[in-house]
């Protein structure tokens, strides 16, 4: 079990679960119209995915530029997610809350 965690294979498993989760949630929304639209969760998933890639790179002993690139991509996804949520919130806010 120690090898499973220290080698980074646990990250591979989590990444696989994330992909399956995205597919299931996307199909659920497409079929029922309920839940989160795929486009609305994409930036959040990308941010988490890249953060896990950075962890995988670090555990795998990859050089720092790969880790930095994954962290930078994760931060970009995070900023996109926050900005989309901020804009959505601003558009749906009632005039009384704008005071």
Coordinates of C-alpha atoms in Angstrom, one line a residue:
X1 CA 0.0 0.0 0.0
X2 CA 2.9 2.3 0.7
X3 CA 4.2 1.9 -2.8
X4 CA 0.7 2.6 -4.2
X5 CA 0.8 6.0 -2.5
X6 CA 4.4 6.9 -2.8
X7 CA 4.6 6.0 -6.5
X8 CA 1.7 8.3 -7.3
X9 CA -0.6 5.5 -8.5
X10 CA -3.2 6.7 -6.1
X11 CA -3.3 10.0 -8.1
X12 CA -3.9 8.0 -11.3
X13 CA -6.9 6.4 -9.6
X14 CA -8.3 9.7 -8.4
X15 CA -7.9 11.2 -11.9
X16 CA -9.8 8.2 -13.4
X17 CA -12.6 8.7 -10.9
X18 CA -12.7 12.4 -11.8
X19 CA -13.1 11.6 -15.5
X20 CA -15.8 9.0 -14.8
X21 CA -17.6 11.6 -12.5
X22 CA -17.5 14.2 -15.2
X23 CA -18.9 11.8 -17.8
X24 CA -21.7 10.7 -15.5
X25 CA -22.7 14.2 -14.4
X26 CA -22.5 15.5 -18.0
X27 CA -24.7 12.6 -19.2
X28 CA -27.1 13.1 -16.4
X29 CA -27.5 16.8 -17.2
X30 CA -27.9 16.1 -20.9
X31 CA -30.6 13.5 -20.3
X32 CA -32.6 15.1 -17.5
X33 CA -31.7 18.8 -17.7
X34 CA -31.0 18.7 -14.0
X35 CA -27.7 19.1 -12.2
X36 CA -24.7 21.0 -13.4
X37 CA -24.1 21.6 -17.1
X38 CA -20.8 20.2 -18.3
X39 CA -19.5 23.6 -19.4
X40 CA -20.2 25.0 -15.9
X41 CA -18.1 22.4 -14.2
X42 CA -15.3 22.2 -16.7
X43 CA -13.1 25.0 -15.3
X44 CA -13.5 23.5 -11.8
X45 CA -12.6 20.0 -13.0
X46 CA -9.7 21.3 -15.1
X47 CA -8.3 23.1 -12.1
X48 CA -8.5 20.0 -9.8
X49 CA -7.2 17.8 -12.6
X50 CA -4.1 19.9 -13.1
X51 CA -3.5 20.2 -9.4
X52 CA -3.5 16.4 -9.2
X53 CA -1.2 16.2 -12.2
X54 CA 1.2 18.5 -10.3
X55 CA 1.0 16.1 -7.3
X56 CA 1.6 13.1 -9.7
X57 CA 4.6 14.9 -11.2
X58 CA 6.1 15.6 -7.8
X59 CA 5.6 12.1 -6.5
X60 CA 7.0 10.7 -9.7
X61 CA 10.2 12.8 -9.4
X62 CA 9.6 14.9 -12.4
X63 CA 11.5 18.1 -12.8
X64 CA 10.2 21.4 -11.4
X65 CA 9.1 22.9 -14.8
X66 CA 6.5 20.1 -15.2
X67 CA 5.2 20.7 -11.7
X68 CA 5.2 24.4 -12.2
X69 CA 3.3 24.1 -15.5
X70 CA 0.7 21.9 -13.9
X71 CA 0.3 24.3 -11.0
X72 CA 0.0 27.3 -13.4
X73 CA -2.6 25.5 -15.4
X74 CA -4.5 24.7 -12.2
X75 CA -4.4 28.3 -11.1
X76 CA -5.7 29.5 -14.6
X77 CA -8.6 27.0 -14.3
X78 CA -9.3 28.3 -10.8
X79 CA -9.4 31.9 -11.9
X80 CA -11.7 31.0 -14.8
X81 CA -14.0 29.1 -12.5
X82 CA -14.1 32.0 -10.0
X83 CA -14.7 34.6 -12.7
X84 CA -17.5 32.6 -14.3
X85 CA -19.2 32.2 -10.9
X86 CA -18.7 35.9 -10.0
X87 CA -20.2 37.0 -13.3
X88 CA -23.1 34.6 -13.0
X89 CA -23.8 35.8 -9.4
X90 CA -23.6 39.5 -10.6
X91 CA -26.1 38.8 -13.4
X92 CA -28.6 37.0 -11.2
X93 CA -28.4 39.4 -8.2
X94 CA -31.5 41.4 -7.5
X95 CA -31.4 45.2 -7.6
X96 CA -32.0 45.3 -3.9
X97 CA -28.7 43.5 -3.2
X98 CA -26.7 45.9 -5.4
X99 CA -26.8 48.6 -2.6

